[in-house]
Each structure stands twice: as structure tokens, then as C-alpha cells.
Short mmCIF file of C-alpha atoms and ligand atoms in Angstrom, two decimals:
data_model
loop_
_atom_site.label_atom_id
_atom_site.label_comp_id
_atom_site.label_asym_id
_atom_site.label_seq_id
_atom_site.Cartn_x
_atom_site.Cartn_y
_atom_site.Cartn_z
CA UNK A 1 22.19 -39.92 3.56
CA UNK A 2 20.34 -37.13 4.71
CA UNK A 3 18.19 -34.87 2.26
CA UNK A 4 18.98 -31.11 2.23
CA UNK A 5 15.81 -28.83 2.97
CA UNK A 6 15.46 -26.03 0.11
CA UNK A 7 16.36 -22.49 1.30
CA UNK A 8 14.00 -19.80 2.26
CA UNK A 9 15.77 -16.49 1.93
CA UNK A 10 14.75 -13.72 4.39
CA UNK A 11 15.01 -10.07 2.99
CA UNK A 12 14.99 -7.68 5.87
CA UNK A 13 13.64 -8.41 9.52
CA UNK A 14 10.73 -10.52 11.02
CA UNK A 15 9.46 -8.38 14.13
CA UNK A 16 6.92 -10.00 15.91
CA UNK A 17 5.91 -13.80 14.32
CA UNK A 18 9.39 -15.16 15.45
CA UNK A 19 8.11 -18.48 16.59
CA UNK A 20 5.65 -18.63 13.02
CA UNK A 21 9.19 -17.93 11.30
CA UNK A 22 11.26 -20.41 13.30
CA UNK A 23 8.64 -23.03 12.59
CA UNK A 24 9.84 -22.84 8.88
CA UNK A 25 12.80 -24.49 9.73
CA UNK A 26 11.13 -27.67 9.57
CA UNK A 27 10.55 -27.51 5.99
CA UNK A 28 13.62 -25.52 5.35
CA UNK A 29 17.05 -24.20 6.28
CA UNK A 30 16.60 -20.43 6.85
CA UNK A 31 19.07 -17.93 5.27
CA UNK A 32 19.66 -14.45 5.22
CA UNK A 33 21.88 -12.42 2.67
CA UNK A 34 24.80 -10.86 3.43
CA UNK A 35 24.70 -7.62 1.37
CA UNK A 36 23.11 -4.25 2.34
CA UNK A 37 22.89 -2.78 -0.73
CA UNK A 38 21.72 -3.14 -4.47
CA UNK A 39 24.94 -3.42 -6.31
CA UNK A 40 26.31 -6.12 -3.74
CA UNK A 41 22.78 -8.26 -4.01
CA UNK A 42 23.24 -8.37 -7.45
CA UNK A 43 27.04 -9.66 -7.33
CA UNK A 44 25.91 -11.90 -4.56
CA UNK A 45 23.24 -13.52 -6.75
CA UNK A 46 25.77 -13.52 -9.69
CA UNK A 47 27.94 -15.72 -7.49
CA UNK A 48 25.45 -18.41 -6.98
CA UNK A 49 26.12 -17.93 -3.03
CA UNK A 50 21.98 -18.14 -2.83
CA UNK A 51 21.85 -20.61 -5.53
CA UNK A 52 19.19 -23.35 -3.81
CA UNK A 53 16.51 -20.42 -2.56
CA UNK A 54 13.15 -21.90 -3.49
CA UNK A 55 10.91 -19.26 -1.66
CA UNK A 56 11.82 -15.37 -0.33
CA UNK A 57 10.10 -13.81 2.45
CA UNK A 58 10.40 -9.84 1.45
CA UNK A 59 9.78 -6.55 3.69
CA UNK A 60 8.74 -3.57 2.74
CA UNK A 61 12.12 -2.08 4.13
CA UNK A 62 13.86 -4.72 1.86
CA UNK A 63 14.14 -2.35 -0.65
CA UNK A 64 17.05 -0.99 0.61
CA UNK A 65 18.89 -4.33 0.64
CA UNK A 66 17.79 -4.78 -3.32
CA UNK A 67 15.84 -1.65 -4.65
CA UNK A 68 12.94 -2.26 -7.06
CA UNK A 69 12.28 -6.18 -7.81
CA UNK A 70 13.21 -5.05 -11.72
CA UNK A 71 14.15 -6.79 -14.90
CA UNK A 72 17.49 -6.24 -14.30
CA UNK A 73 17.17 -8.10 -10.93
CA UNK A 74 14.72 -10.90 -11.98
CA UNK A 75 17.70 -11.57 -14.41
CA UNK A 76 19.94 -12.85 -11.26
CA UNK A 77 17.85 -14.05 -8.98
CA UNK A 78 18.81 -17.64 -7.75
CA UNK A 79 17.67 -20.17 -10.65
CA UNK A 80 16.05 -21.90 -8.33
CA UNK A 81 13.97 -19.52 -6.69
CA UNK A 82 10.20 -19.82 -7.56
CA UNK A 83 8.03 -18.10 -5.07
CA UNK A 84 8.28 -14.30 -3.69
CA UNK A 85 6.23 -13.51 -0.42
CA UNK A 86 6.00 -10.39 0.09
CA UNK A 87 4.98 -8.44 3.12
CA UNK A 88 2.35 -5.78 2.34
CA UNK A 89 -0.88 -5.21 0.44
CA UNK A 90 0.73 -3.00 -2.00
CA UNK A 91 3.15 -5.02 -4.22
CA UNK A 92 4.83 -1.71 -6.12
CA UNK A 93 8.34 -2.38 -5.33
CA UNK A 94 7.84 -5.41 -7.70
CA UNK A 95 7.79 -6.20 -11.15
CA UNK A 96 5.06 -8.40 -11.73
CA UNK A 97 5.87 -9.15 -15.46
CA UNK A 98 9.41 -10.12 -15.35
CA UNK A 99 8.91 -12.13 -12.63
CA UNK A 100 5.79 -14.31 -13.97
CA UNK A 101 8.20 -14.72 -17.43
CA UNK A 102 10.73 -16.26 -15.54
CA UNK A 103 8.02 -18.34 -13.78
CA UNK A 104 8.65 -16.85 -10.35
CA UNK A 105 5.66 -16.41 -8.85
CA UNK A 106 4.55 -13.90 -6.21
CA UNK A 107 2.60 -13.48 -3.04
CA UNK A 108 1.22 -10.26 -1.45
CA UNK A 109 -0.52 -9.70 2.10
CA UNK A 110 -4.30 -8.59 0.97
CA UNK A 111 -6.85 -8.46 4.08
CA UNK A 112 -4.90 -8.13 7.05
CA UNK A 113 -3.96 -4.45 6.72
CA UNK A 114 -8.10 -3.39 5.91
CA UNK A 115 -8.76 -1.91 9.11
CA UNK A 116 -5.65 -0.25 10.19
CA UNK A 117 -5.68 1.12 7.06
CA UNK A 118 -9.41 2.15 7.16
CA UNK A 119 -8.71 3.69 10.62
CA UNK A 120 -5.96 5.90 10.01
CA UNK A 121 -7.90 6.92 6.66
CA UNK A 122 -10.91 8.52 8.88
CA UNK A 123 -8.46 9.85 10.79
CA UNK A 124 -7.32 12.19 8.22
CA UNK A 125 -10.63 12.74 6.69
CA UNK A 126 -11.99 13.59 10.48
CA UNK A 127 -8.70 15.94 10.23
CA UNK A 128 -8.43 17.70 6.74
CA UNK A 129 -12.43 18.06 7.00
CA UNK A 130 -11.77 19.61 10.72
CA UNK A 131 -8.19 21.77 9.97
CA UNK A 132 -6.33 20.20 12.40
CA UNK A 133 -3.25 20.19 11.23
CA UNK A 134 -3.55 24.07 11.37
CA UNK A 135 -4.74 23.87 15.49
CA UNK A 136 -2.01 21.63 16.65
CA UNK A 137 1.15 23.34 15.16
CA UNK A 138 -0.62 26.38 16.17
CA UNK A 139 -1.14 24.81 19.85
CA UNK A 140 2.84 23.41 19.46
CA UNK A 141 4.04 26.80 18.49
CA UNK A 142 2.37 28.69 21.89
CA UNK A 143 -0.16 30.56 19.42
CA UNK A 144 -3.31 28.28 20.62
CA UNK A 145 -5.43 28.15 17.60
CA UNK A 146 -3.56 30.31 15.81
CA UNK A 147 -5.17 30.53 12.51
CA UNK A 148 -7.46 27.65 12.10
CA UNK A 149 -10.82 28.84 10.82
CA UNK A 150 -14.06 26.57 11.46
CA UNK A 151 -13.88 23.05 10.27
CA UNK A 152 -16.82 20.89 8.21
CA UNK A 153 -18.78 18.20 9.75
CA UNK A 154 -18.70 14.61 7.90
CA UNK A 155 -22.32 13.94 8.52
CA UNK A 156 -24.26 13.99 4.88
CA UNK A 157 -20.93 14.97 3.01
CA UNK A 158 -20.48 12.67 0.08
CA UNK A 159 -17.35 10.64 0.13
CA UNK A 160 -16.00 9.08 -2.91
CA UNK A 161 -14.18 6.01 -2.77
CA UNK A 162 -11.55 5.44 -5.43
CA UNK A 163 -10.46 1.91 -5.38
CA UNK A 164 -13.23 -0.16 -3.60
CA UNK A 165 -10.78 -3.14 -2.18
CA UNK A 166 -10.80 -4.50 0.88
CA UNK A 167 -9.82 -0.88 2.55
CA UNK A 168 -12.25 0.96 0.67
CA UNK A 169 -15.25 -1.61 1.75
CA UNK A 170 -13.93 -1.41 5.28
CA UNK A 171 -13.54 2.60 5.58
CA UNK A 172 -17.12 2.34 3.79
CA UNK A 173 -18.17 1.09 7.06
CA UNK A 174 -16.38 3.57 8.97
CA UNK A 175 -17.81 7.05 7.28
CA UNK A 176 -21.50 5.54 7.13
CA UNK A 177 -20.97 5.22 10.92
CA UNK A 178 -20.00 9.13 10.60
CA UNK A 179 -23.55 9.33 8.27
CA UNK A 180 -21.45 10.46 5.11
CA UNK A 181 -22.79 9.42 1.76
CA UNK A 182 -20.83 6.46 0.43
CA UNK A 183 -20.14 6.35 -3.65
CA UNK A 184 -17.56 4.45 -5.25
CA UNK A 185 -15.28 3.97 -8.29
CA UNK A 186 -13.71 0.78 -9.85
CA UNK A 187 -12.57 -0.34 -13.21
CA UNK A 188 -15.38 -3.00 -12.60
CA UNK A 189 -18.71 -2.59 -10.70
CA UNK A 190 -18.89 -4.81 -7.73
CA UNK A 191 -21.67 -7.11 -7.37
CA UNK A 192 -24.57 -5.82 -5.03
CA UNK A 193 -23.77 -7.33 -2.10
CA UNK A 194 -19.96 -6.20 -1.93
CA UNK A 195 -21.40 -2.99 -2.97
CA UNK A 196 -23.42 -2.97 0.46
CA UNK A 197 -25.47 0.23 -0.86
CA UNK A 198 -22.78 1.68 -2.00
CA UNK A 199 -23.50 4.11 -4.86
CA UNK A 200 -21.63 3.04 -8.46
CA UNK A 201 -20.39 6.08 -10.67
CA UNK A 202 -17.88 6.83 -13.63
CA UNK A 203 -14.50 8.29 -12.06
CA UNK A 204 -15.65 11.79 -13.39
CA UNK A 205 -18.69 12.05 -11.63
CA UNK A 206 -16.94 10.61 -8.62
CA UNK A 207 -14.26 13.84 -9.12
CA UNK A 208 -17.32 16.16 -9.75
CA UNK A 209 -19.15 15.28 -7.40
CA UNK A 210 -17.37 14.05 -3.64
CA UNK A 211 -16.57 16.45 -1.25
CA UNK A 212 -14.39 14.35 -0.18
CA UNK A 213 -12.13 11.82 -2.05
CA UNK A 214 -10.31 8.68 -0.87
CA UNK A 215 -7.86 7.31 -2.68
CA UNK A 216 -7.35 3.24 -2.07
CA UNK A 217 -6.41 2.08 -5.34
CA UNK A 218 -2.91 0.21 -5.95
CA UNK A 219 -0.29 1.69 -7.89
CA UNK A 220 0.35 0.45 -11.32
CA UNK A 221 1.06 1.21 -14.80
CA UNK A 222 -2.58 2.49 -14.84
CA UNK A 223 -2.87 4.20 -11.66
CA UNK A 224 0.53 6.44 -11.31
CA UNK A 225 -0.58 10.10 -11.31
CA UNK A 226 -4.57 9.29 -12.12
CA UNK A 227 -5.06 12.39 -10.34
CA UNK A 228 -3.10 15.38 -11.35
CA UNK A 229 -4.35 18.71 -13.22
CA UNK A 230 -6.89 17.64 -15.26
CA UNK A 231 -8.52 15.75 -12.76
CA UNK A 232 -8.10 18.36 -9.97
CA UNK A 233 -10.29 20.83 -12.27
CA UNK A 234 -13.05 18.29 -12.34
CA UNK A 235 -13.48 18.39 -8.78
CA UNK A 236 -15.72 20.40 -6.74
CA UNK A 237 -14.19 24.00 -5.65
CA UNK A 238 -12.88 23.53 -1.61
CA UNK A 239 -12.67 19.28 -2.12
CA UNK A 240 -10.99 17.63 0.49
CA UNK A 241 -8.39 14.43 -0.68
CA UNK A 242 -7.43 11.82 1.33
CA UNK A 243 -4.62 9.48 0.53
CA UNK A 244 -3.90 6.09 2.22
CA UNK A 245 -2.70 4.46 -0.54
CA UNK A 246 0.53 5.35 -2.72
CA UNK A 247 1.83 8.70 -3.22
CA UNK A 248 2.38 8.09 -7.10
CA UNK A 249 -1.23 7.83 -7.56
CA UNK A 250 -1.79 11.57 -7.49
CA UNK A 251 0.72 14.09 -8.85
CA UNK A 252 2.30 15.73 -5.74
CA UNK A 253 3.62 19.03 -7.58
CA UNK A 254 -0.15 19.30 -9.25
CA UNK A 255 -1.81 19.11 -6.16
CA UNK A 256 0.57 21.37 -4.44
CA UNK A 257 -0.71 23.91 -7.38
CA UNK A 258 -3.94 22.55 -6.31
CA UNK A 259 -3.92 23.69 -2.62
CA UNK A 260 -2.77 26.97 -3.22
CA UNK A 261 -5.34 27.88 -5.72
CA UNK A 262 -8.02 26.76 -3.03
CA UNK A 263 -9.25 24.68 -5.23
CA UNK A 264 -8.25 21.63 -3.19
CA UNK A 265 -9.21 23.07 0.49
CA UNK A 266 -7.07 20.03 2.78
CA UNK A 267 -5.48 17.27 1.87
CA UNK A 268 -4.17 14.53 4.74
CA UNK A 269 -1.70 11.95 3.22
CA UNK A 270 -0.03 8.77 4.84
CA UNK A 271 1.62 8.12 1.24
CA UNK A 272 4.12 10.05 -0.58
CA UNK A 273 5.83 10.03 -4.05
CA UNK A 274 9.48 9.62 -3.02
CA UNK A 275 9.47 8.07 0.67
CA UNK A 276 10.76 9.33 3.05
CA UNK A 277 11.11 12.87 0.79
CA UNK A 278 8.00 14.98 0.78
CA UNK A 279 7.17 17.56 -1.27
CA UNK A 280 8.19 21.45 0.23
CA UNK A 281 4.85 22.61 -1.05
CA UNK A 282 3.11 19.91 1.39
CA UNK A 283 5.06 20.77 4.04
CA UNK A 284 4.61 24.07 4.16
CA UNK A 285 1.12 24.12 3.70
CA UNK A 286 -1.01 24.05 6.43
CA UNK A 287 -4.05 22.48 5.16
CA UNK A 288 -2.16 19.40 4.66
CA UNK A 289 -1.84 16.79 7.62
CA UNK A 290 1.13 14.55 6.94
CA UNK A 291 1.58 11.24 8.47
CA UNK A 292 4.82 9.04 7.66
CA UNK A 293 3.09 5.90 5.73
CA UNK A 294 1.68 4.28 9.37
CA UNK A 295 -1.32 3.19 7.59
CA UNK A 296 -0.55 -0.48 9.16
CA UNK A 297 1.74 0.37 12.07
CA UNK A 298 0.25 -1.48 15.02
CA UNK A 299 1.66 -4.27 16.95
CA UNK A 300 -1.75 -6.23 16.09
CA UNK A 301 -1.40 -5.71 12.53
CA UNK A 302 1.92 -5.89 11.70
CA UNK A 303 1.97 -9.07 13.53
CA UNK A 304 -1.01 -10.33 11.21
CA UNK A 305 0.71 -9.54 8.47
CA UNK A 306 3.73 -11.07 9.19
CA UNK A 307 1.68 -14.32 10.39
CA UNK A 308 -0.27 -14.02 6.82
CA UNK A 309 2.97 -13.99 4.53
CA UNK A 310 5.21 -16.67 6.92
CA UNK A 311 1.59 -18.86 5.95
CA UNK A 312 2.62 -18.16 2.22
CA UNK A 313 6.52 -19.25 2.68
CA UNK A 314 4.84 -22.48 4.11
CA UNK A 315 2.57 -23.48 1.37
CA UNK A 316 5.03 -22.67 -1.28
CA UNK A 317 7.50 -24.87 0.59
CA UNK A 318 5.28 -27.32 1.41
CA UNK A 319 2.29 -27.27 -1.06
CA UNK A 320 4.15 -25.65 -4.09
CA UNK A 321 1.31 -22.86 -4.32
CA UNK A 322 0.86 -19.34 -2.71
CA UNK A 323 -2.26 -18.69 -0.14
CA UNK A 324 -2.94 -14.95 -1.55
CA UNK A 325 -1.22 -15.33 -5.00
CA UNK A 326 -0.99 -11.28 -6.74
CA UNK A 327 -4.06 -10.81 -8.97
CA UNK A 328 -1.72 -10.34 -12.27
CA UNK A 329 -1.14 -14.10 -11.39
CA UNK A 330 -3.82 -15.17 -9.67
CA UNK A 331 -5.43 -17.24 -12.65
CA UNK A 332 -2.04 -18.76 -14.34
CA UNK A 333 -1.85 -22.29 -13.55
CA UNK A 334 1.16 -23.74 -15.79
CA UNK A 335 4.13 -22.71 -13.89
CA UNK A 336 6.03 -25.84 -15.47
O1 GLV B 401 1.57 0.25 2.73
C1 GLV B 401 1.31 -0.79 3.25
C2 GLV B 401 1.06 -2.00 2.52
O2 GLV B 401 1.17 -1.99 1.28
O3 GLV B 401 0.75 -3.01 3.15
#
């Protein structure tokens, strides 16, 4: 008698690694889920209809098939299920303590997104340092400059790097090609050569003293709204912020107070507290260039990223163990 393969679940849609995805099939029969929305998920786990799921593959756009990876979901997920691959650096939508309770563990995408992410990040600090958010709706509008004023060079401004990952190392490289002065902040100090001359401060004398700030931290528990009023007044008068990130790391309605006091002189953001809803007070503020989260959206990238995470659906189905495990579970070895 045949064996039956274990089921890999795919939540939302593989774009580019079809033929990585396909290849799956070897190891197991591929399934999708037939609800669109929260509510039915949950009644379609309750009904043991995915009951035999051993790994999910997850999107980013997922979340509109099951909202937040929450207790109250971890509580139906198939019993079976044991490993969640998900499809991004930034692992927010999930719940990492519910999940490792119920022995489920959990893969994110770490790596692959550093440079796209890096580029579009000196993008905006090229742009909020240079006003041109104010030039080209001036230019769209039939005004030609309109009101832009004169912009700030990069070259010997002092950036400060909140969250020295993988995209913080890489857009390290990127502004000392533009000769700005690189400092960073961490909960731990990086050893010297990850620092890479890198300058090591406390995060309030990164706030006091950047003229520019980066934000490439994760968001956690820790990290929601680390910079709102308190921090804002610490800065230098005329910063400029940068946010690649997640919106929910800074305190949009503070910062909006921020901005209009002057105190914050441009702010560019890929990231926003309530995707796809933005702030009025960002939108209708000139010095703020907005881009819709398309810190990774390249055909080369999203491709790697997809390649990365089909890699950890393999080795969970195959090896029982995750290629880039989540740090919060990175060192747990009795999953028994
Ligand atoms: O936002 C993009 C990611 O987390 O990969």
C-alpha cells in the first residue's frame, strides 16, 4: 500500500519560484485552503479539513486569509502542523510565544531582503535630506519647484543606525559610499569586525546626536513606538528620520506633532502603522516622502525570497528542522 506524503499548506500565492514550489511535491501533497477570511480559517481548522498539515508556507499578504498568527489561532491550527515558513524578514504578523508552547516552530526569510531594503533606504535619506518630495508634487502640479527650499548634502552628516541587522550593515555600506559618518545602536554591541568601523553608542546619544536616523530594528514587544515624544525631544533640532522597517516602531501621531514643530525637518517612510492607512498628518505634509512598503519589491528579490523560504518547507519536510529558524527559537532544541 502506498504511503501518504504529509501536507504542506500554502497561505496566499507563490509568484515567481513556481518550479522550487512544484518540486515540493515530491516530499509532499500540496494544499491550499479554501477560506478567504479569518472567521472561515478558523471554522475550517475547527473541522479538521487541514488536519495532516506538517509544514505552512505563509505570505505576507496571508494575513488577510487568517489575520495575526494569535493565541486564539495557534489554538486551531491543524494538530499536526509543526513548522511555519514564513515569507519575510519581519515576522510581526506572528506570535512567537504561542506558537513555540504548542511546539510549532517557525521560520523567517533573514538575508535575502538586505539590499533591496538598504537601497530603497538611501533612497529616502538621498530624498528627505534633498526635499524631494516637495519638487516632484510641485513639478506634478505645473508649479515647477514650487516651494522646495535648498536641500542638505549627505557627505560628513552623521547617520545613526538603529537596529544594526543585516539591513543596517548593508545600508552602512551604502552611506559610507555617500562619505556620511556611520554610528550605530543595538541592545548588544557587535563584535569589531561586524562593526566594520562602525561607531557604538547608547540609543540617547544616537537620538542626540544623528542628523539623520534610520530605523531597521524589528518590531516587538520592545520595539513598538521606541520613538515617540520623548525621544523626538532628544534629537537634534531639523533631524531627518528614515523608516524602512515597521511603522509601529515610531509613534505616527507623535511624529506628525514632530514635523510640524520643525523639530523633525523630513521624514521618508516605506512602513506605516496601519497598512495600507496612513496617517492624514503624513500625507499632508510635504516634508514627508511616502512609499507603499516596496522595501523588497523587485523581481530579483522577491524571487530570492521566495526561493529562501520554499528551502525551509523542504528541510522541515525532509530534515525535520528549519534553515533560518526565528531568533526567539533559534536555540530550543527539544521540540519532542
Ligand atoms: O517588509 C518586508 C519583510 O519583512 O521582509
Amino acid at each position: 500500500m502506498a504511503t501518504q506524503l504529509p501536507k504542506c499548506l500554502l497561505l496566499g500565492e507563490i509568484e515567481h519560484a513556481h518550479d522550487e514550489w512544484n518540486s515540493l511535491a515530491e516530499f509532499a501533497e500540496l494544499v491550499k485552503p479554501a477560506s478567504k477570511n479569518r472567521e472561515d480559517f478558523i471554522e475550517e481548522c475547527r473541522s479538521g479539513a487541514l488536519e495532516g498539515v506538517i509544514v505552512a508556507y505563509r505570505t505576507f499578504d496571508s494575513f488577510t486569509i487568517t489575520g495575526r498568527i494569535d493565541a486564539e489561532l495557534v489554538a486551531v491550527l491543524p494538530k499536526s502542523l509543526k513548522f511555519i515558513c514564513h515569507n519575510g524578514a519581519g515576522y510581526d504578523q506572528l506570535d512567537i510565544q504561542p506558537l513555540t508552547d504548542r511546539k510549532i516552530r517557525v521560520s523567517n526569510v533573514p538575508t535575502a531582503v538586505d539590499d533591496a531594503t538598504a537601497d530603497v533606504n538611501m533612497f529616502l535619506i538621498i530624498g528627505a535630506l534633498r526635499n524631494f518630495n516637495i519638487g516632484i508634487s510641485a513639478l506634478r502640479n505645473l508649479e515647477w519647484r514650487g516651494k522646495a527650499t535648498l536641500g542638505h548634502d549627505p557627505q560628513n552628516k552623521v547617520l545613526g543606525i538603529l537596529g544594526m541587522g543585516g539591513i543596517g550593515k548593508t545600508l552602512k555600506r551604502r552611506c559610507e559610499a555617500f562619505d556620511m559618518i556611520v554610528q550605530y545602536h543595538n541592545r548588544r554591541q557587535l563584535p569589531p569586525e561586524e562593526e566594520d568601523g562602525a561607531k557604538y553608542v547608547s540609543f540617547d546619544e544616537l537620538l542626540a546626536t544623528s542628523d539623520v536616523i534610520s530605523l531597521n530594528l524589528p518590531l516587538n514587544a520592545h520595539t513598538r513606538h521606541i520613538i515617540s515624544t520623548a525621544e523626538f525631544e532628544k534629537m537634534k533640532d531639523g533631524v531627518v528620520i528614515v523608516n524602512t522597517a515597521r511603522g509601529a516602531v515610531m509613534d505616527e501621531a507623535a511624529l506628525v506633532e514632530a514635523l510640524n514643530s520643525g523639530k523633525v525637518r523630513s521624514v521618508g517612510l516605506d512602513v506605516f502603522e496601519e497598512e495600507p492607512t496612513v496617517h492624514p498628518g503624513l500625507l499632508d505634509n510635504p516634508n514627508v516622502l511616502l512609499i507603499p512598503h516596496m522595501g523588497t519589491f523587485t523581481v530579483e528579490t522577491q524571487t530570492k525570497m521566495e526561493v529562501w523560504n520554499i528551502e525551509n518547507a523542504k528541510m522541515a519536510l525532509t530534515e525535520g528542522h528549519l534553515k533560518s529558524p526565528v531568533p526567539e527559537q533559534a536555540d530550543i532544541t527539544d521540540w519532542d
